[in-house]
Amino acid sequence: MSTQLPRRDDLHQADLGSQGHGTSAYLQNVSNWEWSRGDGVICLAELKLGFMAQSCLVPGLSTLLANLFSMQGGPLEADDHSWRKFYREGMYKEIYTEYLSSTFTGLSFAQASKLCFLKLNLSLIGIEYQSGETEFCVLVNPPSHIRIKNKTLGFLIAEDAADAHRAGFYCWVCHNHIDDISRMKPCKCENVTTASSSLLSLNVRQPSLGVLPQCQEPELDEYTSGLELEEDVMLDSTGMFHWCSPIPLQEVSLTREKASVLPLRQHVVVCLVGDEDSRLLGLGDFMMPLRASNFTVPELKTVVFLGDPKYFRREWSNIQYFPKIYFLSGSPMCKADLRAVRVETCAMCVVLSTLSSNKNIESTMQDKETILSCVNLFHTRFSYQPSRPQSQHGRRSSYTPLGPRPPDASPPPQPPRTGTTVPLLVELVNTSNVQFVSDVEEFNKSSNMTLTEAFAIGSVFSMDLLDSLMSATYFNANVPNLINTLVTGGDTPALEAQLAEDNHLCQGEMNLTLCTLRQRSKLAQLALDDEPLCRLRCMVYKDLFVQALDSLEILCFGLYRLMDPPNPSMKRFVITTPPAELPLDPSDKVYCSVPFHQSHLLARSRSRSSVQSL
């Protein structure tokens, strides 16, 4: 993942509200505005849609990232509920930047990240990388052929600035044998460097690692001639997004009958609450992360929009060149429409309202349409459908009879399912309204939405959560660049220039340059008991962190864990950068960054998960 990095102290930053890329690109036409010198723009509405889009791909990620980039602070409150304890421990961690000490010079990112984790109790997730004489970019989990240079800026997850600062003065000679990191003080050593061979003790290669081969140092051409040559791939001219020829809206418009026969599964359902007079949301900013070019074609999730055709027609011109989009004219208030788009089998259902931006009305009414849509979904019943027969790949369906049954026998009747089990993400204008979109929330227990169960599981989001981003930017001008790298899918000067030219993406000619631009790591969520992590034998989080880096070049940075029983809906909560000795649960899911050249691991994992959900 990469994005342009400012190299100037006098940053000109602006918040464009809900205007998005379409307006921010035109800032390049303003006198004295120059991206290459470090001028930047922050569009909170664009980031909001980016956060929500990423959660469609990685459930709960909006919560994890919002906590990291928001200046929470405050003491850790005592709580008897174990899930709240683990959630809050990660909630108060933040992103810091620090120039890495000379000890890191010459190491691969994986070696540097392990050093930070095992010796300094820090999570190094990315670095600033100089790709030319004047060009700098942010790389998250870069491949092993990229080595840490002297005085490289690192992006670290830490509890406070003092902890992060240790990465700037850590000395292998003086601090290697210090177990209590609070005793580490800057030393007087000069130009101390350590070859990677000196860090063999950090490999922590346990006998169980014999199950997986160690990753060999890849040749450079492996990163420029691989999955990018897959068939049927088309990218835009910037190389950042999947692209298709603009499609007339009528060709992707569905009736209930047409929608019901589509093979919709693990797709994204977007419920739009708006009409022909509503303000535009800027759905292009929502679609960009979902169509980032570092995803392979099989990884692209189908997106089905449900809403008023008069409103959607106004948005269509900005998203008509993204593949695998459908539209159903209807309403999220209609149960028949929800059944038609197979919302019960979706990977995520997102509710976006254009009618709730007026803060002059009574607070509980600001989210009226959103709340009604959620309540309608919760009370929608879906009939049980038997699993499909064995696939051509020989995998079994998820239907497991209690005893032997004849091959022609029908599966036993099952009770209807309700919408309470559908993965849901909604935006709230007034955070106190969280009590109306959760069946367990008692908001009077906390005045902070980030402490509620609904937010901890990743089902609600609010623009208010991004307000502190402006403060974080004031204290650290590098933060927006990492946010854009993680959230927007590919915010680069080339993209801004293209949008400023004609306000839409154009087709790119597939060549080595575009293929190379795809070589960015991607955020993912992998099950601990599924491929490829099931081949690692890990007892505590430290084992997982080290072995995943050593064997797969996968960087782990959090867990998505089942809440305490009773938990009939199988809800999960976010744990950001867990403690090294935290015992793992076999049912845990792992937040991680996967290199592009390991995309086949994600394809294998998603294929298995899709078959199991049939």
PDB file of C-alpha atoms in Angstrom, residues 50-148:
ATOM      1  CA  GLY A  50     -13.620   4.623   3.235  1.00  0.00           C
ATOM      2  CA  PHE A  51     -13.739   3.330   6.800  1.00  0.00           C
ATOM      3  CA  MET A  52     -17.177   1.800   6.203  1.00  0.00           C
ATOM      4  CA  ALA A  53     -16.150   0.261   2.882  1.00  0.00           C
ATOM      5  CA  GLN A  54     -13.103  -1.382   4.461  1.00  0.00           C
ATOM      6  CA  SER A  55     -15.374  -2.948   7.082  1.00  0.00           C
ATOM      7  CA  CYS A  56     -17.308  -4.612   4.276  1.00  0.00           C
ATOM      8  CA  LEU A  57     -14.088  -6.432   3.412  1.00  0.00           C
ATOM      9  CA  VAL A  58     -12.729  -6.800   6.956  1.00  0.00           C
ATOM     10  CA  PRO A  59     -15.562  -6.794   9.545  1.00  0.00           C
ATOM     11  CA  GLY A  60     -14.846  -4.587  12.548  1.00  0.00           C
ATOM     12  CA  LEU A  61     -11.958  -2.782  10.861  1.00  0.00           C
ATOM     13  CA  SER A  62     -13.718   0.597  11.075  1.00  0.00           C
ATOM     14  CA  THR A  63     -13.706   0.257  14.859  1.00  0.00           C
ATOM     15  CA  LEU A  64     -10.069  -0.803  15.032  1.00  0.00           C
ATOM     16  CA  LEU A  65      -8.822   2.001  12.785  1.00  0.00           C
ATOM     17  CA  ALA A  66     -11.054   4.666  14.344  1.00  0.00           C
ATOM     18  CA  ASN A  67      -9.665   3.836  17.773  1.00  0.00           C
ATOM     19  CA  LEU A  68      -6.083   3.929  16.503  1.00  0.00           C
ATOM     20  CA  PHE A  69      -6.426   7.281  14.747  1.00  0.00           C
ATOM     21  CA  SER A  70      -8.574   8.970  17.399  1.00  0.00           C
ATOM     22  CA  MET A  71      -6.998  10.570  20.418  1.00  0.00           C
ATOM     23  CA  GLN A  72      -8.902   8.657  23.088  1.00  0.00           C
ATOM     24  CA  GLY A  73      -6.639   8.855  26.130  1.00  0.00           C
ATOM     25  CA  GLY A  74      -7.848   8.362  29.662  1.00  0.00           C
ATOM     26  CA  PRO A  75      -7.298   5.673  32.303  1.00  0.00           C
ATOM     27  CA  LEU A  76      -8.369   2.085  31.818  1.00  0.00           C
ATOM     28  CA  GLU A  77     -11.580   1.524  33.754  1.00  0.00           C
ATOM     29  CA  ALA A  78     -12.010  -1.623  35.789  1.00  0.00           C
ATOM     30  CA  ASP A  79     -14.556  -4.004  34.354  1.00  0.00           C
ATOM     31  CA  ASP A  80     -15.601  -7.483  35.373  1.00  0.00           C
ATOM     32  CA  HIS A  81     -16.581  -8.442  31.833  1.00  0.00           C
ATOM     33  CA  SER A  82     -13.552  -9.987  30.194  1.00  0.00           C
ATOM     34  CA  TRP A  83     -14.404  -8.941  26.648  1.00  0.00           C
ATOM     35  CA  ARG A  84     -14.632  -5.288  27.701  1.00  0.00           C
ATOM     36  CA  LYS A  85     -11.268  -5.547  29.433  1.00  0.00           C
ATOM     37  CA  PHE A  86      -9.505  -6.832  26.320  1.00  0.00           C
ATOM     38  CA  TYR A  87     -11.324  -4.361  24.082  1.00  0.00           C
ATOM     39  CA  ARG A  88     -10.387  -1.343  26.201  1.00  0.00           C
ATOM     40  CA  GLU A  89      -6.748  -2.363  26.488  1.00  0.00           C
ATOM     41  CA  GLY A  90      -6.464  -2.032  22.728  1.00  0.00           C
ATOM     42  CA  MET A  91      -8.820   0.920  22.437  1.00  0.00           C
ATOM     43  CA  TYR A  92      -6.422   3.368  24.064  1.00  0.00           C
ATOM     44  CA  LYS A  93      -3.486   2.538  21.787  1.00  0.00           C
ATOM     45  CA  GLU A  94      -2.609   5.023  19.070  1.00  0.00           C
ATOM     46  CA  ILE A  95      -0.457   5.494  15.971  1.00  0.00           C
ATOM     47  CA  TYR A  96       2.898   7.197  16.458  1.00  0.00           C
ATOM     48  CA  THR A  97       5.795   7.899  14.108  1.00  0.00           C
ATOM     49  CA  GLU A  98       9.463   7.619  14.994  1.00  0.00           C
ATOM     50  CA  TYR A  99      12.696   7.587  13.014  1.00  0.00           C
ATOM     51  CA  LEU A 100      14.083   4.097  13.574  1.00  0.00           C
ATOM     52  CA  SER A 101      17.508   3.793  15.154  1.00  0.00           C
ATOM     53  CA  SER A 102      20.568   2.620  13.216  1.00  0.00           C
ATOM     54  CA  THR A 103      20.083  -0.864  14.692  1.00  0.00           C
ATOM     55  CA  PHE A 104      17.274  -1.364  12.159  1.00  0.00           C
ATOM     56  CA  THR A 105      19.375  -0.387   9.144  1.00  0.00           C
ATOM     57  CA  GLY A 106      19.635  -3.199   6.603  1.00  0.00           C
ATOM     58  CA  LEU A 107      16.828  -5.296   8.079  1.00  0.00           C
ATOM     59  CA  SER A 108      13.784  -6.444   6.162  1.00  0.00           C
ATOM     60  CA  PHE A 109      10.475  -5.081   7.373  1.00  0.00           C
ATOM     61  CA  ALA A 110       9.575  -8.465   8.893  1.00  0.00           C
ATOM     62  CA  GLN A 111      12.803  -8.503  10.917  1.00  0.00           C
ATOM     63  CA  ALA A 112      12.278  -4.909  12.047  1.00  0.00           C
ATOM     64  CA  SER A 113       8.666  -5.582  13.005  1.00  0.00           C
ATOM     65  CA  LYS A 114       9.645  -8.643  15.048  1.00  0.00           C
ATOM     66  CA  LEU A 115      12.374  -6.669  16.784  1.00  0.00           C
ATOM     67  CA  CYS A 116       9.874  -3.977  17.794  1.00  0.00           C
ATOM     68  CA  PHE A 117       7.308  -6.516  18.949  1.00  0.00           C
ATOM     69  CA  LEU A 118       9.576  -8.840  20.927  1.00  0.00           C
ATOM     70  CA  LYS A 119      12.026  -6.331  22.385  1.00  0.00           C
ATOM     71  CA  LEU A 120      10.082  -3.065  22.611  1.00  0.00           C
ATOM     72  CA  ASN A 121       6.438  -4.111  22.970  1.00  0.00           C
ATOM     73  CA  LEU A 122       5.587  -2.096  19.852  1.00  0.00           C
ATOM     74  CA  SER A 123       3.782  -2.959  16.632  1.00  0.00           C
ATOM     75  CA  LEU A 124       5.584  -1.620  13.568  1.00  0.00           C
ATOM     76  CA  ILE A 125       3.010  -1.679  10.751  1.00  0.00           C
ATOM     77  CA  GLY A 126       4.595   0.465   8.065  1.00  0.00           C
ATOM     78  CA  ILE A 127       7.455   2.694   6.992  1.00  0.00           C
ATOM     79  CA  GLU A 128       8.166   5.764   4.919  1.00  0.00           C
ATOM     80  CA  TYR A 129      10.003   4.669   1.804  1.00  0.00           C
ATOM     81  CA  GLN A 130      11.998   6.779  -0.622  1.00  0.00           C
ATOM     82  CA  SER A 131      11.339   5.435  -4.101  1.00  0.00           C
ATOM     83  CA  GLY A 132      13.288   8.149  -5.916  1.00  0.00           C
ATOM     84  CA  GLU A 133      15.364  11.215  -5.261  1.00  0.00           C
ATOM     85  CA  THR A 134      12.352  13.241  -4.132  1.00  0.00           C
ATOM     86  CA  GLU A 135       9.485  10.742  -4.046  1.00  0.00           C
ATOM     87  CA  PHE A 136       8.409   9.311  -0.708  1.00  0.00           C
ATOM     88  CA  CYS A 137       5.555   6.939   0.016  1.00  0.00           C
ATOM     89  CA  VAL A 138       4.027   5.015   2.909  1.00  0.00           C
ATOM     90  CA  LEU A 139       4.397   1.238   2.722  1.00  0.00           C
ATOM     91  CA  VAL A 140       2.404  -1.060   4.979  1.00  0.00           C
ATOM     92  CA  ASN A 141       4.053  -4.464   5.437  1.00  0.00           C
ATOM     93  CA  PRO A 142       6.401  -4.055   2.447  1.00  0.00           C
ATOM     94  CA  PRO A 143       7.932  -7.166   0.825  1.00  0.00           C
ATOM     95  CA  SER A 144      11.237  -8.606   1.968  1.00  0.00           C
ATOM     96  CA  HIS A 145      13.335  -7.220  -0.888  1.00  0.00           C
ATOM     97  CA  ILE A 146      12.828  -3.730   0.587  1.00  0.00           C
ATOM     98  CA  ARG A 147      15.376  -3.031   3.303  1.00  0.00           C
ATOM     99  CA  ILE A 148      15.236  -0.490   6.109  1.00  0.00           C
TER     100      ILE A 148
END
